[in-house]
Short mmCIF file of C-alpha atoms and ligand atoms in Angstrom, two decimals:
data_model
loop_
_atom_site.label_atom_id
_atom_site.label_comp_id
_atom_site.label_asym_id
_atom_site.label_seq_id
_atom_site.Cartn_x
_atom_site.Cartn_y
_atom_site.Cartn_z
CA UNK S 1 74.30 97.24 34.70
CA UNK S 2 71.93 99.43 36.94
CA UNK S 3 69.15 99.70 34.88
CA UNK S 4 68.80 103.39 32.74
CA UNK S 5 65.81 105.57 32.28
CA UNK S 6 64.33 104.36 29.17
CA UNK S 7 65.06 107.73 27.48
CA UNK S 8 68.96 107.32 28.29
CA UNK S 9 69.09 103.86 27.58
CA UNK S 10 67.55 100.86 26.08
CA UNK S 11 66.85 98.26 28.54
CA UNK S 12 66.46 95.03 27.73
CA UNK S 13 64.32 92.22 29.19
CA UNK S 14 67.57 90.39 29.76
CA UNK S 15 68.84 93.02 32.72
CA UNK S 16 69.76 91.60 35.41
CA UNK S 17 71.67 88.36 33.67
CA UNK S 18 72.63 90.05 29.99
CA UNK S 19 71.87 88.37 27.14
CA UNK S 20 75.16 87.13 26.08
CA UNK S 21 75.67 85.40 29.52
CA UNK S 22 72.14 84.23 29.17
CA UNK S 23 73.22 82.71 25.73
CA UNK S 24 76.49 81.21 27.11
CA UNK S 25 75.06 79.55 29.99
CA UNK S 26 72.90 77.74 27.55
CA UNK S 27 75.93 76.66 26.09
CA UNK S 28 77.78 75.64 29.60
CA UNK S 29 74.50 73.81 31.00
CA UNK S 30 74.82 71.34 27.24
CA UNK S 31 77.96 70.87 28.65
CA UNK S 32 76.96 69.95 32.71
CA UNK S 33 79.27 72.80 33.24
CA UNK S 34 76.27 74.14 36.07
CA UNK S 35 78.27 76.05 38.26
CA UNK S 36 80.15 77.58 36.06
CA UNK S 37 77.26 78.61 33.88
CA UNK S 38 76.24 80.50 36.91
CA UNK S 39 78.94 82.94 37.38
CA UNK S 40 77.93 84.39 34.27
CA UNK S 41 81.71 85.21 33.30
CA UNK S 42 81.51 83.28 29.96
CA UNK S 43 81.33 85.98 27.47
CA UNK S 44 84.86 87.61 27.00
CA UNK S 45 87.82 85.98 25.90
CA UNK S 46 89.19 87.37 28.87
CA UNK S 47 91.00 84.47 31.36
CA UNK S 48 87.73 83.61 33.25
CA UNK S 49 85.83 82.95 29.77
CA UNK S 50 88.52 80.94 28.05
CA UNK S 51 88.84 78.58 31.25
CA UNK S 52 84.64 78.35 31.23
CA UNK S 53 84.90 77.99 27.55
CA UNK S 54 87.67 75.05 27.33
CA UNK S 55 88.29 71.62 29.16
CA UNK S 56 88.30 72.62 33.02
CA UNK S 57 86.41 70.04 35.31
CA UNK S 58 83.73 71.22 37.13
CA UNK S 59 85.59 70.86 40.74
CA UNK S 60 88.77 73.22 39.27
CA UNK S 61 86.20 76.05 38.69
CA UNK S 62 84.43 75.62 41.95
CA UNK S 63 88.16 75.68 43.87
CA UNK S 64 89.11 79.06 40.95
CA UNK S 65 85.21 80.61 42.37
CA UNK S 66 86.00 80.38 46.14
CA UNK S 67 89.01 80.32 48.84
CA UNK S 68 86.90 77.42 51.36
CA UNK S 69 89.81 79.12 53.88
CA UNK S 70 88.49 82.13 54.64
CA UNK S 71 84.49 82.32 55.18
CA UNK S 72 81.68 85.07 56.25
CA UNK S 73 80.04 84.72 59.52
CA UNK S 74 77.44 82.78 58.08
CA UNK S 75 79.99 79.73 57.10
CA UNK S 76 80.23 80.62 53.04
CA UNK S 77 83.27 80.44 51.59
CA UNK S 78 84.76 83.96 50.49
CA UNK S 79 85.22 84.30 46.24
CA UNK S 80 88.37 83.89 44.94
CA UNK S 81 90.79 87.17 44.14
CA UNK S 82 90.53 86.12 40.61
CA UNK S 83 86.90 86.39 40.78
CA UNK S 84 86.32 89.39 43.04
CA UNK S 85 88.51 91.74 40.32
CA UNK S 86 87.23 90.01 37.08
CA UNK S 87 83.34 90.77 37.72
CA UNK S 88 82.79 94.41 38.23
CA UNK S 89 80.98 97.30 38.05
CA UNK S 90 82.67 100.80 37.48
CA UNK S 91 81.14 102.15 35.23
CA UNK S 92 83.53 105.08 34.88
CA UNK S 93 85.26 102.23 32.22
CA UNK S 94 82.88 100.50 30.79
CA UNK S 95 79.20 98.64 31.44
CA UNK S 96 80.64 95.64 30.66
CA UNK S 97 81.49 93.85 33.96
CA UNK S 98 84.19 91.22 32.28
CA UNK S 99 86.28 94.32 30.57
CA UNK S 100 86.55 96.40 33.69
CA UNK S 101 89.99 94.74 34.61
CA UNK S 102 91.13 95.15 31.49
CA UNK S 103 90.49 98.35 31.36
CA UNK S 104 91.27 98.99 34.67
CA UNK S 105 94.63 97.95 34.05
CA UNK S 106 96.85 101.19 33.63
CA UNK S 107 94.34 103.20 35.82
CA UNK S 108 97.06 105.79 37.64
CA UNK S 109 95.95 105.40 41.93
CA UNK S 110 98.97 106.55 42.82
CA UNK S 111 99.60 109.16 44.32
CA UNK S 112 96.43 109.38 45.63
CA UNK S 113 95.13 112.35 48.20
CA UNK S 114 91.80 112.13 49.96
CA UNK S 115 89.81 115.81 51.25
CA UNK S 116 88.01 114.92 54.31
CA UNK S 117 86.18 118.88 55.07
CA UNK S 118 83.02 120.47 54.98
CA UNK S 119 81.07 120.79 58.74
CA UNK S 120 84.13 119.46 60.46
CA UNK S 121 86.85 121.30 63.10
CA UNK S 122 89.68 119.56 61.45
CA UNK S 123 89.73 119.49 58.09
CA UNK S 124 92.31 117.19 56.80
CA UNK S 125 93.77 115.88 53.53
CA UNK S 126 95.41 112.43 53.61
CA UNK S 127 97.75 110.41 51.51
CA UNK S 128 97.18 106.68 51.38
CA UNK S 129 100.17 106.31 53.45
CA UNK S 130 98.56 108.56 55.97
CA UNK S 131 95.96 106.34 56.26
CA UNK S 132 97.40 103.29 56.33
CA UNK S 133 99.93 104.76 59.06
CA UNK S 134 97.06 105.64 60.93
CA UNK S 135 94.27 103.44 60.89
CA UNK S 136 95.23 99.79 61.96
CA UNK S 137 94.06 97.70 58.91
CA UNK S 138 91.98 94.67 59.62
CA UNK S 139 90.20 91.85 57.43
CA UNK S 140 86.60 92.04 57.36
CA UNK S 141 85.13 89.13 55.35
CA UNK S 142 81.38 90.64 54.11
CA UNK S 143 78.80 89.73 51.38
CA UNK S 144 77.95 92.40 48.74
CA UNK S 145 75.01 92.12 47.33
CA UNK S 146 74.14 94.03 43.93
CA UNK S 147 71.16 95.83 43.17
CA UNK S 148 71.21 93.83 40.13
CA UNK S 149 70.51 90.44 41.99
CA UNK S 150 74.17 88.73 42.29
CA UNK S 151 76.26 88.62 45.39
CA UNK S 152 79.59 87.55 46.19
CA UNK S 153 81.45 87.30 49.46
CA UNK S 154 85.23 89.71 50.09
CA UNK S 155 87.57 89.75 52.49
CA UNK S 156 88.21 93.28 52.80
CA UNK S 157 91.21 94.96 54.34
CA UNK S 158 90.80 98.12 55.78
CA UNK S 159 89.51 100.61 59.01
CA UNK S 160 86.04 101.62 59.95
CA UNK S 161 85.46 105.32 58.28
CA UNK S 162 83.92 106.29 62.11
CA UNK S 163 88.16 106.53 62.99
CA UNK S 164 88.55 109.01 60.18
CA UNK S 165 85.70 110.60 61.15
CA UNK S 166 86.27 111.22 64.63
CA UNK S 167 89.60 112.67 64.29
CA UNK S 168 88.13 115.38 62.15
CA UNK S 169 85.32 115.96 64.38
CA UNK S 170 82.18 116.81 62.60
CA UNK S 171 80.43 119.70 64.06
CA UNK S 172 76.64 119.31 65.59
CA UNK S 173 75.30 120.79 62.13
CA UNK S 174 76.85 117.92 59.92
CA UNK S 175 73.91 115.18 59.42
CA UNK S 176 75.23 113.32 56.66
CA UNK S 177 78.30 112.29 54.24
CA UNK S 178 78.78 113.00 50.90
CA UNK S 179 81.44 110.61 48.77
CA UNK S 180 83.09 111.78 45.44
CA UNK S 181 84.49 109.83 43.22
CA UNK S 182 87.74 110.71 41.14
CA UNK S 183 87.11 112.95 38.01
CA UNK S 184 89.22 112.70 35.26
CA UNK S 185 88.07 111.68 31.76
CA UNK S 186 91.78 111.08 30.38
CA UNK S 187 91.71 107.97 32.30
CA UNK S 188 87.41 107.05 32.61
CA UNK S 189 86.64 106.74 28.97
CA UNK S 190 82.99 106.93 29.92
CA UNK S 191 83.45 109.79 31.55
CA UNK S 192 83.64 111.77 28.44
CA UNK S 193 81.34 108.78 26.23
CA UNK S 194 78.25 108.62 28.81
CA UNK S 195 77.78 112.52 29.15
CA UNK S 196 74.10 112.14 30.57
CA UNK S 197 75.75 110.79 33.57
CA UNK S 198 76.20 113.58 36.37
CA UNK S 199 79.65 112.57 36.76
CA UNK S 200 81.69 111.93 38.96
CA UNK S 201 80.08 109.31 40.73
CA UNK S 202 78.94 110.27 43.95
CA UNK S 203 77.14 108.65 46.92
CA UNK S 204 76.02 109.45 50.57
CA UNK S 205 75.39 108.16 53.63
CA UNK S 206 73.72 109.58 57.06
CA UNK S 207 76.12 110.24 59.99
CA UNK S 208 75.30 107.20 61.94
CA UNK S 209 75.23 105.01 59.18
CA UNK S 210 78.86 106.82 57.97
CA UNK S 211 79.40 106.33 61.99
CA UNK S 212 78.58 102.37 62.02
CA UNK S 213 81.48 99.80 62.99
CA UNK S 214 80.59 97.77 59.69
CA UNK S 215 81.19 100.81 57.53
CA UNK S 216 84.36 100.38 56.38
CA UNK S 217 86.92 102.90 54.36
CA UNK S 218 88.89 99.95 52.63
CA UNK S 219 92.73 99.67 51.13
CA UNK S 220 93.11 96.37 50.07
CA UNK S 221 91.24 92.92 49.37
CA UNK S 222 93.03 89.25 50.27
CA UNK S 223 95.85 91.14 52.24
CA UNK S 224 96.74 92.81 49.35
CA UNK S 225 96.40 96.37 48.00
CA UNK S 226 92.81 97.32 46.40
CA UNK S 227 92.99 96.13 42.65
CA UNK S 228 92.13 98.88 39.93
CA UNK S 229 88.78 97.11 38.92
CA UNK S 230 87.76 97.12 42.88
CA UNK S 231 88.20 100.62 42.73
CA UNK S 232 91.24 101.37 43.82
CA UNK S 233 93.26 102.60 45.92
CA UNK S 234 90.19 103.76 48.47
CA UNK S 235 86.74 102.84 48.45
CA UNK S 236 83.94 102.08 50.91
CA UNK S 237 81.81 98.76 51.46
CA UNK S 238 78.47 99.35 53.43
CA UNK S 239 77.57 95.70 53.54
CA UNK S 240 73.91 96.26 54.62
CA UNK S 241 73.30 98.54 51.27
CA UNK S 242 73.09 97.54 47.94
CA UNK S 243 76.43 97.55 46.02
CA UNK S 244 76.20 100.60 44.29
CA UNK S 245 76.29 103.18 48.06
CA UNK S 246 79.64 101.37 48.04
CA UNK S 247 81.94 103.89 45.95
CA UNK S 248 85.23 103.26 44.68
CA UNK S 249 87.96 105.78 43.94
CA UNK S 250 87.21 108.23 46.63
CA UNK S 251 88.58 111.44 46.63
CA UNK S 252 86.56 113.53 48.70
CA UNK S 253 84.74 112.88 51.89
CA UNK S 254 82.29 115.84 52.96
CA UNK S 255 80.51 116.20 55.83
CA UNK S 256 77.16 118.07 54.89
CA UNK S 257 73.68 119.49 56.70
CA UNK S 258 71.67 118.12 54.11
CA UNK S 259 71.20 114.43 52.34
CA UNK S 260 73.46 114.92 49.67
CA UNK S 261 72.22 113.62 45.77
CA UNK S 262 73.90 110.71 44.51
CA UNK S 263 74.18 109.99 40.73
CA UNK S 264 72.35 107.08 40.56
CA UNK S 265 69.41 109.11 42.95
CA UNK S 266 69.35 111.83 40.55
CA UNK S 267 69.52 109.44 37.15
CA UNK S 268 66.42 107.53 38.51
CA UNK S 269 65.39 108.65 41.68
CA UNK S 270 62.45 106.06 41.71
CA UNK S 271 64.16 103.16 41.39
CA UNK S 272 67.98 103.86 43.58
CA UNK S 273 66.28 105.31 47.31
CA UNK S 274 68.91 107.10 48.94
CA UNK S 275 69.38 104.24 51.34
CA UNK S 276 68.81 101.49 49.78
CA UNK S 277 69.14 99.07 51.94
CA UNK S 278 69.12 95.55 50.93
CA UNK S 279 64.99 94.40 51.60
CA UNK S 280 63.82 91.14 49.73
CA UNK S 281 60.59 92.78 50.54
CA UNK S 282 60.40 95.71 47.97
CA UNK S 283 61.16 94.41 44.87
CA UNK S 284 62.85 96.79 42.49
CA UNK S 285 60.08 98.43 40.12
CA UNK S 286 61.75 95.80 37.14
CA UNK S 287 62.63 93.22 38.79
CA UNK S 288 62.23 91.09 42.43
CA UNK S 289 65.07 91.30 45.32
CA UNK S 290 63.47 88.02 47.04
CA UNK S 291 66.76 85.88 46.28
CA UNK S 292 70.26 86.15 44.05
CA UNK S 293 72.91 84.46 42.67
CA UNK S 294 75.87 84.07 44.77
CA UNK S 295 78.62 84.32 42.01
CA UNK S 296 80.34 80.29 41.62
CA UNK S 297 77.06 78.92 43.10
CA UNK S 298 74.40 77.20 41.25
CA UNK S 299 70.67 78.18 41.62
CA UNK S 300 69.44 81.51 43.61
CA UNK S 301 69.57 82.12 47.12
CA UNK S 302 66.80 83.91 49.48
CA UNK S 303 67.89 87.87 49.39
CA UNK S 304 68.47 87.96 53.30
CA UNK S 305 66.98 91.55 55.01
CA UNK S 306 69.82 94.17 55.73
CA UNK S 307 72.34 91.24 53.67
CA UNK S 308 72.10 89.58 56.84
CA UNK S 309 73.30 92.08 59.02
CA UNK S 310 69.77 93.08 60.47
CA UNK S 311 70.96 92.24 64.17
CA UNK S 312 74.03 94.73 63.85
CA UNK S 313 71.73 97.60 61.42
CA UNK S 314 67.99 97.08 62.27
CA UNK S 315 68.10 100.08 64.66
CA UNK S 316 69.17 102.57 62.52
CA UNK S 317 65.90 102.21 60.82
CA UNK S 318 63.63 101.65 63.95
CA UNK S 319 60.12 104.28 63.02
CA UNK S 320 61.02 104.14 59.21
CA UNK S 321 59.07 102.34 56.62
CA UNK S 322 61.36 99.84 54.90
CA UNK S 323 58.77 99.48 52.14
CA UNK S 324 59.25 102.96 51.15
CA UNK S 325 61.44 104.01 48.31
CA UNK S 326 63.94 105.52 50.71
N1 LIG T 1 81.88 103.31 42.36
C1 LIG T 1 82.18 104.02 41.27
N2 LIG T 1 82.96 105.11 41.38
N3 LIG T 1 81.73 103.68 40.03
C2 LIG T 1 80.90 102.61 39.87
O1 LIG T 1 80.48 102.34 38.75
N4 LIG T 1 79.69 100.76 40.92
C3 LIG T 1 78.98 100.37 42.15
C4 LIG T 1 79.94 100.30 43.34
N5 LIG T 1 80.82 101.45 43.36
C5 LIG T 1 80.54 101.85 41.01
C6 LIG T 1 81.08 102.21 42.26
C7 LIG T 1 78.26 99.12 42.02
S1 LIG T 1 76.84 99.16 41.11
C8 LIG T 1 78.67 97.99 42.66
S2 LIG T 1 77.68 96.57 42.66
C9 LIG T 1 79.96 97.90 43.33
O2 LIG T 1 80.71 99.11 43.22
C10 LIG T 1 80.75 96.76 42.72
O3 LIG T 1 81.97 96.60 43.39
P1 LIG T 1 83.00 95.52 42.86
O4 LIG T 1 83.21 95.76 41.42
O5 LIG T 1 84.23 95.70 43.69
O6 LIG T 1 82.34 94.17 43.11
#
């Protein structure tokens, strides 16, 4: 999990791979189960940790880890489905990456309305039809990287948010976007369990970042409509960003004057920068960003600047210091 103020929540040594993963990779690497070990999805007796647990050969996880047919820009294979909504963070459910799904399961996402308002001319609400009727969706295969120091690579389905922006023309006063997550503690047991969070979970970009081709507003993953645990049934991915700008379960989109909080700014402002975008340079205060482990690989890979979309984002930055805790 993102890492808690010490007076919210104990963290342990262990945070960035938990102890009980820690503990069952131990157990894989007796068993030359490498690979495996390093997706860290041991734990539960969920699907994933049975399989890790039992007889599989080494090359039936790798092929259960990625889809070789569909691959980033770089050349690296995308994660499977199976993968992509069995490791999660939403922490609406639970902290426990492995149990989101489960959780997840009966999570209600339809019907579904989205608010898009605030310094606008149009102010609109939408339907997921509505926006699926509206906004050609297209793949978009892009790493996510986690602030916790794993990546993964997603084919996304989806439209750039700049369309929905655009056809509710922000006025010359809006400078950023807010993002709101759903509320509703009948179906987010954490929502009522973790009451120190400042709930819902919100996040927030600038208007050219909100306005950039690679943010995306996305539907659906593999082709498919958005599984619960991905945050369904609308949610952003800012590729360049660590994982946690890119909220799931939007409900409101708000086009604001001033840079909006977000809760994981406001629960520990010094560690979660309002941009936070993905630097290998500025290590987090507990722990480095240099490299990470790409979920199904072995080993760590160098954290690349911007995720490796520097070419496409650099300029957005150009006169800011990057080592700041933006
Ligand atoms: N959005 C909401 N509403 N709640 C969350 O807990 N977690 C964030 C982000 N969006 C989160 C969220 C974090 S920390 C990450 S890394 C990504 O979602 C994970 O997305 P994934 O589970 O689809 O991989």
């Amino acid at each position: 999990m993102i890492g808690l103020d010490k007076n919210m929540e104990k963290i342990r040594s262990s945070e960035i791979t938990p102890e009980h993963v820690y503990l069952s990779r131990r157990r894989l690497l007796r068993f030359g189960l490498l690979g495996a070990a390093s997706l860290g999805l041991t734990a539960c007796g969920g699907q994933i940790g049975e399989m890790l647990t039992g007889t599989a050969k080494e090359a039936d996880l790798a092929s259960d880890m990625f889809s070789p047919d569909k691959r980033d820009e770089l050349g690296d294979p995308a994660n499977s489905f199976r993968v992509i909504s069995n490791y999660n963070n939403y922490y609406e459910f639970t902290l426990d990456k492995e149990a989101v799904a489960r959780l997840a399961a009966n999570f209600k996402a339809e019907p579904w309305k989205v608010t898009v308002d605030g310094l606008v001319r149009n102010p609109r609400t939408y339907d997921l039809d509505d926006l699926r009727r509206k906004f050609d969706q297209e793949e978009r295969i892009y790493r996510l990287r986690c602030v916790e120091g794993w990546s993964m690579v997603i084919p996304w389905l989806g439209f750039p948010l700049a369309k929905l922006l655009r056809e509710v023309e922000p006025t010359s006063e809006a400078r950023y976007v807010r993002f709101v997550s759903l509320y509703d503690p009948d179906q987010y047991p954490n929502q009522r369990g973790l009451t120190f969070y400042p709930w819902p979970y919100t996040e927030g970009l600038r208007i050219d970042e909100a306005m950039h081709d690679l943010t995306l507003l996305v539907t659906g993953l593999y082709g498919k409509p958005l599984p619960n645990s991905n945050g369904a049934p609308l949610r952003l991915a800012v590729p360049w960003k660590y994982g946690f700008k890119s909220i799931k379960a939007i409900v409101k989109i708000e086009l604001v004057a001033e840079q909006p909080k977000t809760l994981w700014n406001t629960m520990a402002p010094h560690e979660y920068g309002f941009y936070s975008n993905v630097n290998p340079n500025r290590p987090h205060p507990r722990w480095s960003q240099a490299t990470e482990r790409r979920i199904g690989e072995p080993g760590r890979r160098p954290t690349l600047m911007f995720n490796g979309y520097a070419e496409q984002v650099a300029s957005l930055y150009a006169g800011m210091d990057l080592m700041a805790n933006y």
